[in-house]
């Protein structure tokens, strides 16, 4: 094209996003903003904020936020909603709450994004309180809202897995794969292998099962010492293949990618030396590898070796190596974090005095001590919403939503 206007750039960025080539989308955006004859509009900002959320690129997203403020885009509801999602998915729920609090009007998307952000960042009770405030504000929830509430209950232990299953079965709309995976996550927490198998069957019925679902069930079985389960056989029969876990970390505007036992990084020697030093320091502090996280039935020593160089550990070591003391370390992983890496990050945070934030495929893991967000920044009374009230309200509101949709 001899000339490219804003629409042309937006379409190209959107094409990359739709084909899950998020990094290329940001590269196109970089070229676009270097073109002085082309202005970025609200659509551009929405697309790029989505890309930043997917890549855990907080610094990049903050730059887009500043641009929105300079051009008064930050007052638009869709931009605010995208900012809430971006900050939440980058593990910076405090800034997400600031955007949410500053909105003159909030729709169901705003509330749902905030509730989901609080839930995924381990602020389960705050998510429930936000749900209560949403009710008081007279905003009717949708299925995304209830998914966020279920997630908050699951991760925070506010409801046991049996009650969640009762709630799912009593819903007036057919549960989707996201809701069933929320229950599968609860099965992992409570080590309920039998219920986990039932959830997998529901996912199979929806033709939505993924390799990660079977790996999660395998993790539940191995944590119980059940090495004779049929999960691997099921995976083989259905042609389910697992993907290699990948962890990313942003440094100086560049995304660095790691896989387990990765030797491709230009600073690999320094990274492995740093990781060995970290492991030595953590062992002094009492860290012992959680071998239950290794899903193969091998000896303890072999399991410890296999766990030593997981992708998130390499990314954390790179973060410690590359940033000044006290700097927060933010890592994104495309699979679930294992128990051993969770313990590793928790102890490292204390030993090295670092805030560590890890986003896995399901939620955020914050390693720091901090008061709750929603309750400390509002004047509303705290308190959990009872299970009975959640069930009753869910039934009533989903019937209402279904009726309104049928009228449309």
Tab-separated table of N, CA and C in Angstrom, residues 88-163:
chain	number	residue	atom	x	y	z
A	88	UNK	N	-5.121	-6.235	35.590
A	88	UNK	CA	-5.409	-7.451	36.342
A	88	UNK	C	-4.604	-8.626	35.818
A	89	UNK	N	-4.539	-8.761	34.484
A	89	UNK	CA	-3.831	-9.885	33.890
A	89	UNK	C	-2.318	-9.713	33.917
A	90	UNK	N	-1.860	-8.520	34.289
A	90	UNK	CA	-0.429	-8.301	34.504
A	90	UNK	C	-0.084	-8.365	35.986
A	91	UNK	N	-1.060	-8.762	36.806
A	91	UNK	CA	-0.808	-8.932	38.225
A	91	UNK	C	-0.757	-7.653	39.017
A	92	UNK	N	-1.235	-6.554	38.437
A	92	UNK	CA	-1.199	-5.255	39.108
A	92	UNK	C	-2.638	-4.836	39.421
A	93	UNK	N	-3.267	-5.585	40.317
A	93	UNK	CA	-4.685	-5.381	40.578
A	93	UNK	C	-4.944	-4.054	41.279
A	94	UNK	N	-3.922	-3.495	41.950
A	94	UNK	CA	-4.106	-2.187	42.597
A	94	UNK	C	-4.423	-1.106	41.561
A	95	UNK	N	-3.677	-1.120	40.458
A	95	UNK	CA	-3.931	-0.125	39.411
A	95	UNK	C	-5.253	-0.397	38.704
A	96	UNK	N	-5.599	-1.670	38.571
A	96	UNK	CA	-6.902	-2.007	37.989
A	96	UNK	C	-8.009	-1.411	38.840
A	97	UNK	N	-7.851	-1.500	40.160
A	97	UNK	CA	-8.866	-0.963	41.058
A	97	UNK	C	-8.924	0.562	40.984
A	98	UNK	N	-7.775	1.209	40.783
A	98	UNK	CA	-7.759	2.668	40.641
A	98	UNK	C	-8.549	3.106	39.417
A	99	UNK	N	-8.364	2.387	38.298
A	99	UNK	CA	-9.133	2.692	37.083
A	99	UNK	C	-10.616	2.465	37.343
A	100	UNK	N	-10.940	1.341	37.955
A	100	UNK	CA	-12.331	0.995	38.258
A	100	UNK	C	-12.968	2.049	39.158
A	101	UNK	N	-12.257	2.456	40.186
A	101	UNK	CA	-12.785	3.433	41.144
A	101	UNK	C	-13.013	4.788	40.486
A	102	UNK	N	-12.195	5.132	39.477
A	102	UNK	CA	-12.303	6.434	38.833
A	102	UNK	C	-13.341	6.519	37.734
A	103	UNK	N	-14.015	5.405	37.437
A	103	UNK	CA	-15.016	5.408	36.360
A	103	UNK	C	-16.293	6.096	36.831
A	104	UNK	N	-16.801	7.011	36.012
A	104	UNK	CA	-18.050	7.702	36.342
A	104	UNK	C	-19.231	6.738	36.274
A	105	UNK	N	-19.220	5.853	35.297
A	105	UNK	CA	-20.267	4.841	35.151
A	105	UNK	C	-19.598	3.489	34.937
A	106	UNK	N	-20.272	2.438	35.423
A	106	UNK	CA	-19.736	1.084	35.300
A	106	UNK	C	-20.841	0.179	34.768
A	107	UNK	N	-20.526	-0.599	33.721
A	107	UNK	CA	-21.495	-1.556	33.216
A	107	UNK	C	-21.147	-2.952	33.723
A	108	UNK	N	-21.877	-3.970	33.271
A	108	UNK	CA	-21.648	-5.320	33.750
A	108	UNK	C	-20.252	-5.810	33.379
A	109	UNK	N	-19.714	-5.335	32.247
A	109	UNK	CA	-18.356	-5.715	31.842
A	109	UNK	C	-17.337	-5.171	32.838
A	110	UNK	N	-17.547	-3.935	33.279
A	110	UNK	CA	-16.646	-3.316	34.254
A	110	UNK	C	-16.616	-4.123	35.546
A	111	UNK	N	-17.805	-4.411	36.072
A	111	UNK	CA	-17.881	-5.169	37.318
A	111	UNK	C	-17.306	-6.568	37.169
A	112	UNK	N	-17.646	-7.233	36.071
A	112	UNK	CA	-17.162	-8.597	35.856
A	112	UNK	C	-15.648	-8.627	35.727
A	113	UNK	N	-15.083	-7.639	35.020
A	113	UNK	CA	-13.626	-7.580	34.865
A	113	UNK	C	-12.938	-7.365	36.202
A	114	UNK	N	-13.531	-6.503	37.046
A	114	UNK	CA	-12.937	-6.232	38.353
A	114	UNK	C	-13.053	-7.449	39.258
A	115	UNK	N	-14.207	-8.099	39.246
A	115	UNK	CA	-14.399	-9.302	40.066
A	115	UNK	C	-13.435	-10.406	39.625
A	116	UNK	N	-13.329	-10.614	38.308
A	116	UNK	CA	-12.414	-11.635	37.794
A	116	UNK	C	-10.966	-11.297	38.142
A	117	UNK	N	-10.614	-10.000	38.062
A	117	UNK	CA	-9.258	-9.582	38.395
A	117	UNK	C	-8.925	-9.832	39.849
A	118	UNK	N	-9.848	-9.498	40.729
A	118	UNK	CA	-9.642	-9.755	42.154
A	118	UNK	C	-9.537	-11.253	42.428
A	119	UNK	N	-10.404	-12.032	41.802
A	119	UNK	CA	-10.403	-13.481	42.025
A	119	UNK	C	-9.105	-14.117	41.563
A	120	UNK	N	-8.645	-13.749	40.359
A	120	UNK	CA	-7.441	-14.375	39.806
A	120	UNK	C	-6.175	-13.927	40.512
A	121	UNK	N	-6.240	-12.810	41.244
A	121	UNK	CA	-5.079	-12.326	41.973
A	121	UNK	C	-5.137	-12.649	43.466
A	122	UNK	N	-5.943	-13.644	43.803
A	122	UNK	CA	-6.018	-14.193	45.173
A	122	UNK	C	-6.740	-13.296	46.160
A	123	UNK	N	-7.532	-12.348	45.692
A	123	UNK	CA	-8.347	-11.517	46.572
A	123	UNK	C	-9.794	-12.014	46.525
A	124	UNK	N	-9.981	-13.254	46.966
A	124	UNK	CA	-11.296	-13.866	46.863
A	124	UNK	C	-12.365	-13.152	47.653
A	125	UNK	N	-12.058	-12.794	48.896
A	125	UNK	CA	-13.053	-12.108	49.724
A	125	UNK	C	-13.387	-10.733	49.159
A	126	UNK	N	-12.393	-10.076	48.572
A	126	UNK	CA	-12.649	-8.774	47.940
A	126	UNK	C	-13.543	-8.937	46.712
A	127	UNK	N	-13.348	-10.041	45.980
A	127	UNK	CA	-14.204	-10.301	44.812
A	127	UNK	C	-15.651	-10.498	45.244
A	128	UNK	N	-15.857	-11.215	46.348
A	128	UNK	CA	-17.204	-11.404	46.873
A	128	UNK	C	-17.801	-10.077	47.315
A	129	UNK	N	-16.989	-9.230	47.966
A	129	UNK	CA	-17.487	-7.918	48.391
A	129	UNK	C	-17.830	-7.043	47.182
A	130	UNK	N	-17.034	-7.137	46.128
A	130	UNK	CA	-17.349	-6.399	44.898
A	130	UNK	C	-18.659	-6.895	44.298
A	131	UNK	N	-18.881	-8.202	44.373
A	131	UNK	CA	-20.140	-8.768	43.884
A	131	UNK	C	-21.319	-8.222	44.678
A	132	UNK	N	-21.147	-8.113	45.997
A	132	UNK	CA	-22.199	-7.531	46.839
A	132	UNK	C	-22.475	-6.084	46.441
A	133	UNK	N	-21.394	-5.326	46.198
A	133	UNK	CA	-21.555	-3.912	45.812
A	133	UNK	C	-22.222	-3.789	44.451
A	134	UNK	N	-21.907	-4.723	43.563
A	134	UNK	CA	-22.549	-4.751	42.251
A	134	UNK	C	-24.054	-4.923	42.412
A	135	UNK	N	-24.471	-5.798	43.320
A	135	UNK	CA	-25.890	-5.976	43.602
A	135	UNK	C	-26.508	-4.685	44.114
A	136	UNK	N	-25.811	-4.022	45.045
A	136	UNK	CA	-26.335	-2.784	45.610
A	136	UNK	C	-26.447	-1.690	44.562
A	137	UNK	N	-25.566	-1.750	43.565
A	137	UNK	CA	-25.591	-0.747	42.503
A	137	UNK	C	-26.689	-1.017	41.480
A	138	UNK	N	-27.337	-2.166	41.580
A	138	UNK	CA	-28.435	-2.478	40.679
A	138	UNK	C	-28.012	-2.966	39.315
A	139	UNK	N	-26.767	-3.459	39.186
A	139	UNK	CA	-26.268	-3.967	37.904
A	139	UNK	C	-26.483	-5.477	37.877
A	140	UNK	N	-27.178	-5.973	36.858
A	140	UNK	CA	-27.462	-7.404	36.746
A	140	UNK	C	-26.238	-8.151	36.237
A	141	UNK	N	-25.811	-9.200	36.934
A	141	UNK	CA	-24.642	-9.973	36.501
A	141	UNK	C	-24.955	-10.856	35.308
A	142	UNK	N	-23.919	-11.294	34.615
A	142	UNK	CA	-24.081	-12.248	33.523
A	142	UNK	C	-23.251	-13.488	33.832
A	143	UNK	N	-23.111	-14.376	32.843
A	143	UNK	CA	-22.389	-15.624	33.099
A	143	UNK	C	-20.922	-15.378	33.421
A	144	UNK	N	-20.317	-14.315	32.844
A	144	UNK	CA	-18.927	-14.007	33.155
A	144	UNK	C	-18.771	-13.582	34.613
A	145	UNK	N	-19.762	-12.873	35.127
A	145	UNK	CA	-19.729	-12.469	36.532
A	145	UNK	C	-19.726	-13.689	37.437
A	146	UNK	N	-20.622	-14.635	37.151
A	146	UNK	CA	-20.711	-15.821	37.989
A	146	UNK	C	-19.461	-16.687	37.872
A	147	UNK	N	-18.846	-16.709	36.703
A	147	UNK	CA	-17.587	-17.442	36.569
A	147	UNK	C	-16.524	-16.846	37.486
A	148	UNK	N	-16.466	-15.510	37.538
A	148	UNK	CA	-15.523	-14.846	38.426
A	148	UNK	C	-15.798	-15.129	39.890
A	149	UNK	N	-17.077	-15.126	40.269
A	149	UNK	CA	-17.448	-15.404	41.656
A	149	UNK	C	-17.097	-16.841	42.023
A	150	UNK	N	-17.383	-17.782	41.123
A	150	UNK	CA	-17.038	-19.182	41.372
A	150	UNK	C	-15.534	-19.352	41.527
A	151	UNK	N	-14.792	-18.653	40.686
A	151	UNK	CA	-13.337	-18.726	40.771
A	151	UNK	C	-12.838	-18.202	42.108
A	152	UNK	N	-13.414	-17.091	42.562
A	152	UNK	CA	-13.027	-16.521	43.852
A	152	UNK	C	-13.317	-17.498	44.986
A	153	UNK	N	-14.484	-18.111	44.943
A	153	UNK	CA	-14.847	-19.088	45.984
A	153	UNK	C	-13.905	-20.276	45.966
A	154	UNK	N	-13.565	-20.741	44.776
A	154	UNK	CA	-12.711	-21.917	44.640
A	154	UNK	C	-11.313	-21.661	45.173
A	155	UNK	N	-10.689	-20.556	44.730
A	155	UNK	CA	-9.302	-20.291	45.095
A	155	UNK	C	-9.145	-19.885	46.547
A	156	UNK	N	-10.176	-19.284	47.106
A	156	UNK	CA	-10.064	-18.774	48.469
A	156	UNK	C	-10.646	-19.709	49.513
A	157	UNK	N	-11.124	-20.873	49.081
A	157	UNK	CA	-11.669	-21.843	50.021
A	157	UNK	C	-12.967	-21.405	50.652
A	158	UNK	N	-13.717	-20.516	49.981
A	158	UNK	CA	-14.968	-20.033	50.544
A	158	UNK	C	-16.099	-21.028	50.355
A	159	UNK	N	-15.940	-21.907	49.369
A	159	UNK	CA	-16.909	-22.988	49.154
A	159	UNK	C	-16.124	-24.253	48.853
A	160	UNK	N	-16.562	-25.380	49.397
A	160	UNK	CA	-15.864	-26.618	49.027
A	160	UNK	C	-16.357	-27.075	47.663
A	161	UNK	N	-15.614	-28.049	47.097
A	161	UNK	CA	-15.878	-28.432	45.711
A	161	UNK	C	-17.261	-29.049	45.529
A	162	UNK	N	-17.788	-29.725	46.561
A	162	UNK	CA	-19.113	-30.319	46.443
A	162	UNK	C	-20.190	-29.274	46.284
A	163	UNK	N	-20.075	-28.185	47.028
A	163	UNK	CA	-21.063	-27.120	46.931
A	163	UNK	C	-20.980	-26.418	45.586
